[in-house]
CSV table of C-alpha atoms in Angstrom, one decimal:
chain,number,residue,atom,x,y,z
A,1,MET,CA,0.0,0.0,0.0
A,2,SER,CA,1.4,3.4,-0.9
A,3,THR,CA,1.9,6.3,1.4
A,4,SER,CA,-1.0,8.2,-0.2
A,5,THR,CA,-3.3,5.2,0.0
A,6,ARG,CA,-2.4,4.7,3.7
A,7,SER,CA,-3.1,8.5,4.3
A,8,ARG,CA,-6.6,8.2,2.6
A,9,TYR,CA,-7.3,5.2,4.7
A,10,GLY,CA,-6.5,7.0,7.8
A,11,LEU,CA,-8.5,10.2,7.0
A,12,ARG,CA,-11.5,8.3,6.0
A,13,HIS,CA,-11.7,6.7,9.5
A,14,VAL,CA,-10.1,9.5,11.4
A,15,PHE,CA,-12.4,12.4,11.2
A,16,GLY,CA,-14.8,11.0,13.6
A,17,LEU,CA,-12.0,10.7,16.2
A,18,LEU,CA,-10.6,14.2,15.9
A,19,LEU,CA,-12.0,14.9,19.4
A,20,ALA,CA,-13.3,11.6,20.9
A,21,ALA,CA,-10.4,9.3,20.4
A,22,VAL,CA,-7.6,11.7,21.0
A,23,LEU,CA,-9.3,13.0,24.2
A,24,ALA,CA,-9.6,9.6,25.7
A,25,ALA,CA,-7.2,10.4,28.5
A,26,PRO,CA,-7.0,8.4,31.7
A,27,ALA,CA,-9.6,9.1,34.2
A,28,LEU,CA,-8.1,9.6,37.6
A,29,ALA,CA,-11.1,10.3,39.7
A,30,GLN,CA,-14.2,8.3,40.5
A,31,PRO,CA,-17.3,9.2,38.5
A,32,ALA,CA,-19.3,12.2,39.9
A,33,CYS,CA,-23.0,12.4,40.2
A,34,ALA,CA,-24.8,13.4,37.0
A,35,GLN,CA,-26.8,16.6,36.9
A,36,GLY,CA,-30.3,16.5,35.4
A,37,THR,CA,-34.0,16.6,36.0
A,38,SER,CA,-34.7,12.8,35.8
A,39,ALA,CA,-33.4,9.6,37.3
A,40,THR,CA,-31.6,8.8,34.1
A,41,PRO,CA,-30.3,12.0,32.5
A,42,HIS,CA,-29.0,12.2,29.0
A,43,MET,CA,-26.3,14.1,27.2
A,44,LEU,CA,-29.0,16.2,25.9
A,45,TRP,CA,-30.0,19.8,26.9
A,46,ARG,CA,-33.0,21.9,26.1
A,47,VAL,CA,-32.0,25.4,25.3
A,48,ALA,CA,-34.8,28.0,26.0
A,49,SER,CA,-35.3,31.7,26.2
A,50,GLU,CA,-37.6,33.9,28.3
A,51,ALA,CA,-39.2,35.3,25.2
A,52,ASN,CA,-39.9,32.2,23.0
A,53,GLY,CA,-39.6,29.1,25.2
A,54,THR,CA,-37.7,26.2,23.7
A,55,GLU,CA,-35.3,27.5,21.1
A,56,GLY,CA,-33.5,24.2,20.4
A,57,TYR,CA,-31.6,21.2,21.6
A,58,LEU,CA,-28.0,20.5,22.4
A,59,VAL,CA,-26.5,17.1,22.1
A,60,GLY,CA,-23.1,16.1,23.5
A,61,SER,CA,-21.9,13.7,21.0
A,62,VAL,CA,-19.6,10.6,21.0
A,63,HIS,CA,-18.1,10.6,17.5
A,64,VAL,CA,-17.6,6.8,17.5
A,65,MET,CA,-19.8,4.2,19.0
A,66,LYS,CA,-20.7,0.4,18.7
A,67,LYS,CA,-23.8,-1.0,17.2
A,68,GLU,CA,-25.2,-1.9,20.6
A,69,ALA,CA,-25.5,1.8,21.4
A,70,TYR,CA,-28.7,1.8,19.4
A,71,PRO,CA,-31.6,2.4,19.5
A,72,LEU,CA,-31.2,5.6,21.4
A,73,ASP,CA,-33.5,6.6,24.2
A,74,SER,CA,-36.8,8.0,23.1
A,75,VAL,CA,-35.8,11.6,24.4
A,76,PHE,CA,-33.3,11.7,21.5
A,77,ARG,CA,-35.8,10.7,18.9
A,78,GLU,CA,-38.4,13.1,20.2
A,79,ALA,CA,-35.9,16.0,20.1
A,80,PHE,CA,-34.9,15.1,16.5
A,81,SER,CA,-38.5,15.0,15.5
A,82,GLU,CA,-39.1,18.5,16.7
A,83,ALA,CA,-36.1,19.9,15.0
A,84,ASP,CA,-36.3,21.8,11.7
A,85,VAL,CA,-32.5,21.9,11.2
A,86,LEU,CA,-29.6,19.6,12.3
A,87,VAL,CA,-26.4,21.6,13.2
A,88,LEU,CA,-23.1,19.6,13.2
A,89,GLU,CA,-19.5,20.4,13.6
A,90,ALA,CA,-18.9,19.7,9.9
A,91,ASN,CA,-20.8,18.3,7.0
A,92,LEU,CA,-19.9,14.6,6.9
A,93,ASP,CA,-20.4,14.2,3.1
A,94,SER,CA,-18.2,17.2,2.4
A,95,MET,CA,-15.4,15.8,4.6
A,96,GLN,CA,-15.4,12.5,2.7
A,97,VAL,CA,-15.3,14.2,-0.7
A,98,LYS,CA,-12.5,16.5,0.3
A,99,ALA,CA,-10.4,14.0,2.3
A,100,LYS,CA,-7.9,13.1,-0.3
A,101,THR,CA,-7.0,16.7,-1.2
A,102,LEU,CA,-6.9,17.8,2.5
A,103,VAL,CA,-4.6,15.0,3.5
A,104,ARG,CA,-2.2,16.0,0.6
A,105,GLU,CA,-2.3,19.6,1.5
A,106,LEU,CA,-2.3,19.5,5.3
A,107,ALA,CA,-1.4,16.2,6.7
A,108,LEU,CA,1.9,15.2,4.9
A,109,TYR,CA,5.4,16.4,5.2
A,110,PRO,CA,7.0,17.7,2.0
A,111,PRO,CA,9.0,15.3,-0.1
A,112,GLY,CA,12.2,14.2,1.6
A,113,THR,CA,11.0,15.0,5.2
A,114,THR,CA,10.0,12.0,7.3
A,115,LEU,CA,8.9,11.2,10.8
A,116,LYS,CA,12.3,9.3,11.4
A,117,LYS,CA,14.2,12.5,10.5
A,118,GLU,CA,12.0,15.0,12.4
A,119,LEU,CA,11.0,13.1,15.6
A,120,PRO,CA,13.3,12.8,18.7
A,121,ASP,CA,14.9,9.3,18.9
A,122,GLU,CA,13.0,8.4,22.0
A,123,THR,CA,9.6,9.5,20.5
A,124,TYR,CA,10.3,7.6,17.3
A,125,ALA,CA,11.2,4.5,19.3
A,126,MET,CA,7.9,4.6,21.1
A,127,LEU,CA,6.1,5.0,17.8
A,128,GLU,CA,7.9,2.0,16.3
A,129,LYS,CA,6.9,-0.1,19.1
A,130,ARG,CA,3.2,1.0,19.1
A,131,ALA,CA,2.9,0.6,15.3
A,132,GLU,CA,4.1,-2.9,15.4
A,133,LYS,CA,1.8,-3.8,18.3
A,134,ILE,CA,-1.4,-2.6,16.6
A,135,GLY,CA,-0.4,-3.6,13.0
A,136,LEU,CA,0.4,-0.2,11.4
A,137,ASN,CA,3.1,-0.2,8.8
A,138,LEU,CA,5.3,2.7,9.9
A,139,ALA,CA,7.2,2.7,6.6
A,140,GLN,CA,4.1,3.6,4.9
A,141,MET,CA,3.4,6.5,7.3
A,142,GLN,CA,6.7,8.3,7.2
A,143,ARG,CA,5.4,11.4,5.4
A,144,MET,CA,2.5,11.9,7.8
A,145,GLU,CA,2.9,14.9,10.1
A,146,PRO,CA,2.9,14.0,13.9
A,147,TRP,CA,-0.6,15.3,14.5
A,148,MET,CA,-2.0,12.9,12.0
A,149,VAL,CA,-0.2,10.0,13.5
A,150,SER,CA,-1.4,11.1,16.9
A,151,ILE,CA,-4.9,10.4,15.6
A,152,MET,CA,-4.0,7.3,13.6
A,153,ILE,CA,-2.8,5.4,16.6
A,154,PRO,CA,-6.1,5.6,18.8
A,155,THR,CA,-8.1,5.3,15.6
A,156,ARG,CA,-6.7,1.9,14.8
A,157,GLN,CA,-7.0,0.8,18.4
A,158,MET,CA,-10.7,1.9,18.5
A,159,GLN,CA,-11.4,0.2,15.3
A,160,LYS,CA,-10.0,-3.1,16.6
A,161,ALA,CA,-12.2,-2.8,19.7
A,162,GLY,CA,-15.3,-2.5,17.6
A,163,TYR,CA,-15.9,1.2,17.6
A,164,SER,CA,-16.8,2.9,14.3
A,165,GLN,CA,-17.4,6.4,13.0
A,166,ASN,CA,-20.3,5.0,11.1
A,167,GLN,CA,-22.0,4.3,14.5
A,168,GLY,CA,-21.2,7.7,16.0
A,169,LEU,CA,-23.9,10.1,17.0
A,170,ASP,CA,-23.0,12.6,14.3
A,171,ARG,CA,-23.3,10.0,11.6
A,172,HIS,CA,-26.6,8.6,13.1
A,173,PHE,CA,-28.4,12.0,13.1
A,174,PHE,CA,-26.8,13.1,9.8
A,175,ASP,CA,-28.2,9.9,8.1
A,176,LYS,CA,-31.6,10.5,9.7
A,177,ALA,CA,-31.6,14.1,8.6
A,178,LYS,CA,-30.9,13.2,5.0
A,179,LYS,CA,-33.5,10.5,5.0
A,180,ALA,CA,-36.2,12.8,6.5
A,181,GLY,CA,-35.3,15.8,4.3
A,182,THR,CA,-34.2,17.8,7.4
A,183,SER,CA,-31.9,20.8,6.7
A,184,VAL,CA,-28.3,20.3,7.8
A,185,ARG,CA,-25.9,23.2,8.7
A,186,ALA,CA,-22.3,22.9,9.6
A,187,LEU,CA,-20.3,25.0,12.2
A,188,GLU,CA,-17.1,24.7,10.3
A,189,THR,CA,-15.5,23.2,7.2
A,190,ALA,CA,-13.4,20.0,7.0
A,191,GLU,CA,-10.4,22.2,6.2
A,192,GLU,CA,-10.9,24.3,9.2
A,193,GLN,CA,-11.1,21.1,11.4
A,194,MET,CA,-7.7,19.9,10.0
A,195,ARG,CA,-6.1,23.3,10.3
A,196,PHE,CA,-6.6,23.3,14.1
A,197,PHE,CA,-4.1,20.4,14.2
A,198,ASP,CA,-1.9,21.4,11.2
A,199,ASP,CA,-1.3,24.9,12.5
A,200,LEU,CA,0.2,23.6,15.8
A,201,PRO,CA,4.0,24.2,15.7
A,202,PRO,CA,6.2,21.2,15.3
A,203,GLU,CA,7.1,20.9,19.0
A,204,LYS,CA,3.5,20.9,20.0
A,205,GLN,CA,2.8,18.2,17.5
A,206,GLU,CA,5.7,16.1,18.8
A,207,ALA,CA,4.5,16.6,22.4
A,208,TYR,CA,0.9,15.7,21.3
A,209,LEU,CA,2.2,12.5,19.7
A,210,ARG,CA,4.3,11.5,22.7
A,211,GLN,CA,1.4,12.0,25.1
A,212,SER,CA,-0.9,9.9,22.7
A,213,LEU,CA,1.7,7.1,22.7
A,214,LYS,CA,2.3,7.2,26.5
A,215,LYS,CA,-1.4,6.7,27.0
A,216,ALA,CA,-2.1,4.2,24.2
A,217,ASP,CA,-2.3,1.2,26.4
A,218,ARG,CA,-5.4,2.6,28.1
A,219,THR,CA,-7.0,4.2,25.1
A,220,VAL,CA,-9.9,1.6,24.7
A,221,GLU,CA,-10.4,1.2,28.4
A,222,ASN,CA,-10.8,4.9,28.9
A,223,PHE,CA,-13.1,5.3,25.9
A,224,ASP,CA,-15.2,2.5,27.3
A,225,LYS,CA,-15.6,4.7,30.5
A,226,ILE,CA,-16.4,7.7,28.4
A,227,VAL,CA,-19.2,5.8,26.6
A,228,ARG,CA,-20.6,4.6,29.9
A,229,TYR,CA,-20.7,8.1,31.2
A,230,TRP,CA,-22.4,9.2,28.0
A,231,ARG,CA,-25.1,6.5,28.3
A,232,THR,CA,-25.9,7.6,31.9
A,233,GLY,CA,-25.8,11.4,31.1
A,234,ASN,CA,-22.8,11.8,33.6
A,235,ALA,CA,-21.7,15.3,32.4
A,236,SER,CA,-19.2,15.5,35.4
A,237,GLY,CA,-17.6,12.2,34.4
A,238,ILE,CA,-17.3,13.3,30.8
A,239,GLU,CA,-15.8,16.7,31.9
A,240,GLU,CA,-13.2,14.9,34.0
A,241,MET,CA,-12.1,12.5,31.3
A,242,MET,CA,-12.5,14.7,28.1
A,243,VAL,CA,-11.8,18.1,29.4
A,244,GLU,CA,-9.8,18.2,32.7
A,245,GLN,CA,-7.3,15.6,31.6
A,246,MET,CA,-6.7,17.4,28.3
A,247,LYS,CA,-6.3,20.7,30.1
A,248,ASN,CA,-3.6,19.0,32.3
A,249,ASP,CA,-1.8,16.9,29.6
A,250,ALA,CA,-2.0,19.2,26.6
A,251,PRO,CA,-3.1,22.8,27.6
A,252,ALA,CA,-2.2,24.3,24.2
A,253,LEU,CA,-4.3,21.7,22.4
A,254,TYR,CA,-7.2,22.2,24.8
A,255,GLU,CA,-7.1,26.0,24.2
A,256,ARG,CA,-7.1,25.4,20.4
A,257,LEU,CA,-9.5,22.6,20.0
A,258,ILE,CA,-12.0,23.5,22.7
A,259,THR,CA,-11.8,27.0,24.0
A,260,GLU,CA,-11.2,28.8,20.6
A,261,ARG,CA,-13.6,26.7,18.7
A,262,ASN,CA,-16.4,27.1,21.2
A,263,ALA,CA,-15.9,30.9,21.2
A,264,THR,CA,-15.9,30.8,17.3
A,265,TRP,CA,-19.1,28.7,17.3
A,266,MET,CA,-21.1,30.8,19.8
A,267,PRO,CA,-22.1,33.6,17.3
A,268,ARG,CA,-23.1,30.9,14.9
A,269,LEU,CA,-25.1,29.0,17.4
A,270,THR,CA,-27.0,32.1,18.8
A,271,GLU,CA,-27.9,33.0,15.2
A,272,VAL,CA,-29.5,29.7,14.6
A,273,LEU,CA,-31.1,29.6,18.0
A,274,GLU,CA,-32.7,33.0,17.3
A,275,SER,CA,-34.0,32.0,13.9
A,276,GLU,CA,-37.5,30.7,13.2
A,277,ALA,CA,-36.1,27.1,12.6
A,278,LEU,CA,-35.7,25.0,15.8
A,279,PRO,CA,-32.2,23.4,15.7
A,280,MET,CA,-30.9,20.2,17.0
A,281,ILE,CA,-27.1,20.9,17.6
A,282,VAL,CA,-24.9,17.9,17.8
A,283,VAL,CA,-21.2,18.5,18.8
A,284,GLY,CA,-18.6,16.5,20.6
A,285,ALA,CA,-19.4,16.0,24.3
A,286,GLY,CA,-16.1,17.7,25.2
A,287,HIS,CA,-17.3,20.9,23.8
A,288,VAL,CA,-20.5,20.9,25.9
A,289,VAL,CA,-19.3,20.4,29.4
A,290,GLY,CA,-17.0,22.4,31.6
A,291,ALA,CA,-16.5,26.0,32.5
A,292,ASN,CA,-15.7,26.9,28.8
A,293,GLY,CA,-18.3,24.5,27.5
A,294,LEU,CA,-21.3,25.4,25.4
A,295,VAL,CA,-23.8,24.9,28.2
A,296,GLU,CA,-22.1,27.5,30.3
A,297,LEU,CA,-21.5,29.8,27.4
A,298,LEU,CA,-25.1,29.7,26.5
A,299,ARG,CA,-26.2,30.4,30.1
A,300,GLU,CA,-23.9,33.4,30.1
A,301,LYS,CA,-25.9,34.7,27.1
A,302,GLY,CA,-29.0,34.5,29.1
A,303,TYR,CA,-30.5,31.2,27.8
A,304,ARG,CA,-32.0,28.7,30.1
A,305,VAL,CA,-30.1,25.3,29.5
A,306,GLU,CA,-31.7,22.2,31.1
A,307,GLN,CA,-30.3,18.7,30.9
A,308,LEU,CA,-33.0,16.2,30.0
């Protein structure tokens, strides 16, 4: 398999893991009690205003899931049935179409530059060991930039454990929207998503890769925990594993992937919430929880945000 073929393979399966897999950091604390208005809350919030009542719904998504996650609880189906428009991080069809070009432009070193030449010896040795363990041909990945490899590693592990982007919440609702004729809007483009990683300076990319490799043995175990927290609506548990650990382990990445993106999204979200169309907003769970999460940002804007 050529380098370009391997790159296309990686990107096709990797977009759904841009947040979920790479944020599967070890959980050091016991699960906290979930907040909500029912005995079994969900990662679903009703967003309302004083003037108009319900303005929309906000879903904290897991980008990859297993088949047994479905069918979803009826509260999700009811929220979708009320929605006039589905709002996602990015249009999934557009991402697939543009994958080949974007990989070539943003995820590969220029000819003559390789991981072996660019990475510190210790990091490269860790990468060699992990690639062999999970069945990735490192020779075919030499031109991938470190940020891309940082995603490839957990991607492969998650796939082997039975997780799939095709079973993720984003894909589930995207497919339902297309079938129902529901309008779909995106908060950003596929290129914008990739540039959040590609624009990281080389030393940050290397540190990100090293962190990913250090935690690789627990990737699936910790993601299983994230899914359990998601299924029980445990927003505090999600915050601990997907936000606090990232803030501690990779603060620059947290700032770029969570804080900056949430701030960029807010004007776009308030615009759609104030329109006549009632939206169902589906974004990664790590964007929803925490002090800089969308729930708190919306509350600061004066919305009532209630977990269902």
